[in-house]
């Protein structure tokens, strides 16, 4: 496993180097020469000022030297200086935006994957019964719906008409006017508490699943879950959280609609995949055996069929990572969610090249890390891969 | 019994047709005649399988509907049913938009104030007293006899834009799919046939391409190039041709490569190029048609998304219609301006769905594992 992991890690790093090289040269060194357009021939900047800016940004250096500076800087965490927000380093902008994207992205991927798997499981089990075709067509409809339009319709229905949720953006500025906290401070606190809570909940579930006996397993699952939730509530509703809570609530409220829309659009794909994977599994002999043993339907479905059907779905997640990031970019654009996708679009349209290269590289890193994690997960889930790789 | 009686001739007919075809193949003189007959037979068999899938047929019907929409404006303009000055999707203008009579209930002197048209209407430029009734032209106009789907805020016909968008979508989708399939089959076959370093290089390239989000790539490229519609089609075709499609087709080509007829052709003195072109590619083709369908879906959606964001240099498309409705604030009024909101959004959704459904149905034809028991 360790050797396999190391090899995959090495491949990923190599792939990333190729990726960043192509991106950098595509954006900096192409004939259209955006740098000249942006500074030298820009009528709004006096020529001397343009020359100064070009010198300060290091754009007068030979192209290979610029590239080397960027790449070495990248691994030290220095991504250059933004063109449009001039003295502000790109690192600072990214540091603010990246967590916001990761939260949106992780919440959505967990939700839709879970929802899609459950839905697909039931759909396969009900094969040939009424409603199957309607659900399939509805699922395909959600999968292929024109996403920005769908998101805007959701805003119109849920926010504008029903007034349930905020329309867009990251927070409500009027409520934050006299806030004693910065948005990032609140957000990071929210981020860490939720991350720790979910990790604890997951470990409780995992521990409970490891125990064979039903009674202690149930006790651990119930007790652990309650304990973690009580801890979470105590943190936010206790003495420390009283002042910060309304602001955290505001951010959380703004998160609901993007995640909901992202989930709705993506879950159908997982649902249809789970369905076909389940249908294949259900033909296997061990399902017949499980039934013949007299196991209840629920146990056959959840313990035998769904467990095996999970494998191909996990592989599909490898490919889905890119799709979800795509969806994330549109989501951030439509909901004005200040994350990496929003940066990518705005920096590309305003020709802020250092920012665009870095945002795109980070999206590439997210895709690579996503693939890496899923590959590892697949190794854990499928014993065959584990065996062959350890040899 | 009557039921049986009615159904009986059908298998006979089919058996007859098959017998006729077999005779044709036996009688055929040239190689091309045999190939043609074989092609017809495999097409007919596949169609028989495809026909059973109701969802796939529904997809075909939707595609047919949009194809009709795409062809219609040429006929309308050619026969003079539509005049270009009024109905042109980009430069057309309705000269006499419908009007509505409104009563002035309040006058406002500040010309910068924007007022909801139903309650108050008058800004500093119109002279009127409270209680006067004035005519207001409706722009965007709701659907009426002359414009079946109404007009947009610039007085252009929505139906005409929708039809033009259908034409653009078909052109884009078909071009992108053709490029994908051409590149995908060649790359897949070459990688499978030669193996070794060529294979490793092409497959790592494919890995890289499927890993990076396609939309992000397109957004970044659009920073460098002002995208025309056909540029976009070619770029999408290259990305998916060298990417995911190449991987799938390579595994198919690997299975074909070890078949005896390839060895036979090699023994008969066929060069590598001939083996690939005449023996491997034709056997990989059916699977590649499947991926054509999925490419069309993603190409149409990428186009609509990019023109929605405003990164595409097109004169009219479904994405642009939605962008217009959104930028001018009609989208968030939903039901009130439905003719500006729903036709374009639903068109993108339905055509993408139709190609996807046809692709799924074809998948069941090509992959016997997926068929019903």
PDB file of C-alpha atoms in Angstrom, chain A residues 8 15 18-19 22-23 26-27 30 34 127 133 136-137 140-141 143-146 148-149 152-153 155-156 160 167 272 275-276 280 282-283 319 322 325-326 329-330 333-334 344-345 348-349 351 360 363 367-368 371, chain B residues 54-55 204 207-208 210-217 219-224 297 301 304-305 308-311 319 322 326 331-335 341-342 345-346 348-349 352-353 356-357 360 368-373:
ATOM      1  CA  UNK A   8       0.856   7.597  -7.223  1.00  0.00           C
ATOM      2  CA  UNK A  15       1.489  15.592 -13.706  1.00  0.00           C
ATOM      3  CA  UNK A  18       3.348  19.423 -16.701  1.00  0.00           C
ATOM      4  CA  UNK A  19       0.021  21.050 -15.985  1.00  0.00           C
ATOM      5  CA  UNK A  22       1.346  24.334 -19.988  1.00  0.00           C
ATOM      6  CA  UNK A  23      -0.922  26.771 -18.173  1.00  0.00           C
ATOM      7  CA  UNK A  26      -0.420  29.382 -22.487  1.00  0.00           C
ATOM      8  CA  UNK A  27      -1.319  32.487 -20.529  1.00  0.00           C
ATOM      9  CA  UNK A  30       1.111  33.417 -26.349  1.00  0.00           C
ATOM     10  CA  UNK A  34      -1.746  40.172 -22.721  1.00  0.00           C
ATOM     11  CA  UNK A 127     -36.593  -2.574 -10.930  1.00  0.00           C
ATOM     12  CA  UNK A 133     -39.056   5.086 -15.745  1.00  0.00           C
ATOM     13  CA  UNK A 136     -34.895   7.533 -14.506  1.00  0.00           C
ATOM     14  CA  UNK A 137     -36.096  10.251 -16.848  1.00  0.00           C
ATOM     15  CA  UNK A 140     -31.426  12.237 -16.498  1.00  0.00           C
ATOM     16  CA  UNK A 141     -33.293  15.538 -16.633  1.00  0.00           C
ATOM     17  CA  UNK A 143     -28.199  15.441 -14.815  1.00  0.00           C
ATOM     18  CA  UNK A 144     -28.453  17.294 -18.109  1.00  0.00           C
ATOM     19  CA  UNK A 145     -30.354  20.365 -16.971  1.00  0.00           C
ATOM     20  CA  UNK A 146     -28.754  23.630 -18.062  1.00  0.00           C
ATOM     21  CA  UNK A 148     -26.766  28.109 -14.537  1.00  0.00           C
ATOM     22  CA  UNK A 149     -30.391  28.408 -15.559  1.00  0.00           C
ATOM     23  CA  UNK A 152     -31.133  30.900 -11.165  1.00  0.00           C
ATOM     24  CA  UNK A 153     -34.569  29.277 -11.182  1.00  0.00           C
ATOM     25  CA  UNK A 155     -32.872  31.360  -6.545  1.00  0.00           C
ATOM     26  CA  UNK A 156     -36.031  32.745  -8.058  1.00  0.00           C
ATOM     27  CA  UNK A 160     -37.169  35.660  -4.489  1.00  0.00           C
ATOM     28  CA  UNK A 167     -30.390  35.279  -2.770  1.00  0.00           C
ATOM     29  CA  UNK A 272     -28.038   6.129 -12.200  1.00  0.00           C
ATOM     30  CA  UNK A 275     -28.528   1.596 -10.175  1.00  0.00           C
ATOM     31  CA  UNK A 276     -26.697  -0.096 -13.035  1.00  0.00           C
ATOM     32  CA  UNK A 280     -25.192  -6.172 -12.214  1.00  0.00           C
ATOM     33  CA  UNK A 282     -27.960  -8.526  -8.127  1.00  0.00           C
ATOM     34  CA  UNK A 283     -27.378 -11.159 -10.815  1.00  0.00           C
ATOM     35  CA  UNK A 319     -14.089  10.998 -12.904  1.00  0.00           C
ATOM     36  CA  UNK A 322     -13.605  17.128 -12.338  1.00  0.00           C
ATOM     37  CA  UNK A 325     -15.325  21.299  -9.747  1.00  0.00           C
ATOM     38  CA  UNK A 326     -16.891  22.424 -13.036  1.00  0.00           C
ATOM     39  CA  UNK A 329     -17.244  27.131 -10.803  1.00  0.00           C
ATOM     40  CA  UNK A 330     -20.698  27.818 -12.217  1.00  0.00           C
ATOM     41  CA  UNK A 333     -20.421  32.485 -10.488  1.00  0.00           C
ATOM     42  CA  UNK A 334     -24.206  32.324 -10.247  1.00  0.00           C
ATOM     43  CA  UNK A 344     -10.976  32.188 -12.109  1.00  0.00           C
ATOM     44  CA  UNK A 345     -13.810  33.725 -14.109  1.00  0.00           C
ATOM     45  CA  UNK A 348      -9.851  35.698 -16.833  1.00  0.00           C
ATOM     46  CA  UNK A 349     -12.386  38.309 -17.915  1.00  0.00           C
ATOM     47  CA  UNK A 351      -7.018  39.646 -17.677  1.00  0.00           C
ATOM     48  CA  UNK A 360      -6.399  27.487 -12.326  1.00  0.00           C
ATOM     49  CA  UNK A 363      -8.257  23.961  -9.315  1.00  0.00           C
ATOM     50  CA  UNK A 367      -8.617  17.761  -8.990  1.00  0.00           C
ATOM     51  CA  UNK A 368      -5.315  15.941  -8.437  1.00  0.00           C
ATOM     52  CA  UNK A 371      -8.207  11.788  -7.628  1.00  0.00           C
TER      53      UNK A 371
ATOM     54  CA  UNK B  54     -38.766   3.562 -25.175  1.00  0.00           C
ATOM     55  CA  UNK B  55     -36.520   6.141 -23.523  1.00  0.00           C
ATOM     56  CA  UNK B 204      -0.822   9.848 -19.662  1.00  0.00           C
ATOM     57  CA  UNK B 207      -5.195  11.007 -17.810  1.00  0.00           C
ATOM     58  CA  UNK B 208      -4.201  14.635 -17.594  1.00  0.00           C
ATOM     59  CA  UNK B 210      -9.817  13.818 -17.860  1.00  0.00           C
ATOM     60  CA  UNK B 211      -8.454  14.971 -14.560  1.00  0.00           C
ATOM     61  CA  UNK B 212      -8.643  18.683 -15.176  1.00  0.00           C
ATOM     62  CA  UNK B 213     -12.133  20.180 -15.183  1.00  0.00           C
ATOM     63  CA  UNK B 214     -13.136  20.853 -18.782  1.00  0.00           C
ATOM     64  CA  UNK B 215     -14.975  24.067 -18.102  1.00  0.00           C
ATOM     65  CA  UNK B 216     -11.969  25.500 -16.262  1.00  0.00           C
ATOM     66  CA  UNK B 217      -9.777  24.703 -19.278  1.00  0.00           C
ATOM     67  CA  UNK B 219     -12.435  29.452 -19.399  1.00  0.00           C
ATOM     68  CA  UNK B 220      -8.647  29.747 -19.329  1.00  0.00           C
ATOM     69  CA  UNK B 221      -8.326  29.267 -23.092  1.00  0.00           C
ATOM     70  CA  UNK B 222     -10.975  31.909 -23.646  1.00  0.00           C
ATOM     71  CA  UNK B 223      -8.635  34.370 -21.907  1.00  0.00           C
ATOM     72  CA  UNK B 224      -6.164  33.879 -24.725  1.00  0.00           C
ATOM     73  CA  UNK B 297     -24.473  16.762 -24.789  1.00  0.00           C
ATOM     74  CA  UNK B 301     -23.867  22.603 -22.405  1.00  0.00           C
ATOM     75  CA  UNK B 304     -24.423  27.576 -23.294  1.00  0.00           C
ATOM     76  CA  UNK B 305     -22.449  27.976 -20.079  1.00  0.00           C
ATOM     77  CA  UNK B 308     -23.894  32.660 -20.242  1.00  0.00           C
ATOM     78  CA  UNK B 309     -20.703  33.762 -18.502  1.00  0.00           C
ATOM     79  CA  UNK B 310     -19.998  36.017 -21.479  1.00  0.00           C
ATOM     80  CA  UNK B 311     -16.778  34.428 -22.664  1.00  0.00           C
ATOM     81  CA  UNK B 319     -26.797  30.626 -23.694  1.00  0.00           C
ATOM     82  CA  UNK B 322     -30.348  33.390 -21.056  1.00  0.00           C
ATOM     83  CA  UNK B 326     -30.340  37.444 -16.637  1.00  0.00           C
ATOM     84  CA  UNK B 331     -34.701  35.877 -15.035  1.00  0.00           C
ATOM     85  CA  UNK B 332     -35.318  36.535 -11.369  1.00  0.00           C
ATOM     86  CA  UNK B 333     -38.864  37.668 -12.115  1.00  0.00           C
ATOM     87  CA  UNK B 334     -39.488  34.118 -13.267  1.00  0.00           C
ATOM     88  CA  UNK B 335     -43.114  33.630 -14.193  1.00  0.00           C
ATOM     89  CA  UNK B 341     -36.876  32.632 -19.257  1.00  0.00           C
ATOM     90  CA  UNK B 342     -38.186  29.198 -20.114  1.00  0.00           C
ATOM     91  CA  UNK B 345     -33.378  27.210 -20.661  1.00  0.00           C
ATOM     92  CA  UNK B 346     -35.628  24.295 -21.459  1.00  0.00           C
ATOM     93  CA  UNK B 348     -30.667  23.516 -23.661  1.00  0.00           C
ATOM     94  CA  UNK B 349     -31.923  21.074 -21.069  1.00  0.00           C
ATOM     95  CA  UNK B 352     -28.818  17.725 -23.924  1.00  0.00           C
ATOM     96  CA  UNK B 353     -31.180  15.242 -22.313  1.00  0.00           C
ATOM     97  CA  UNK B 356     -27.928  11.681 -23.421  1.00  0.00           C
ATOM     98  CA  UNK B 357     -30.963   9.365 -23.556  1.00  0.00           C
ATOM     99  CA  UNK B 360     -27.847   5.496 -22.951  1.00  0.00           C
ATOM    100  CA  UNK B 368     -25.124  -6.652 -23.922  1.00  0.00           C
ATOM    101  CA  UNK B 369     -24.526  -6.738 -20.161  1.00  0.00           C
ATOM    102  CA  UNK B 370     -26.908  -3.848 -19.637  1.00  0.00           C
ATOM    103  CA  UNK B 371     -29.888  -5.434 -21.377  1.00  0.00           C
ATOM    104  CA  UNK B 372     -32.864  -6.608 -19.424  1.00  0.00           C
ATOM    105  CA  UNK B 373     -32.947 -10.225 -18.405  1.00  0.00           C
TER     106      UNK B 373
END
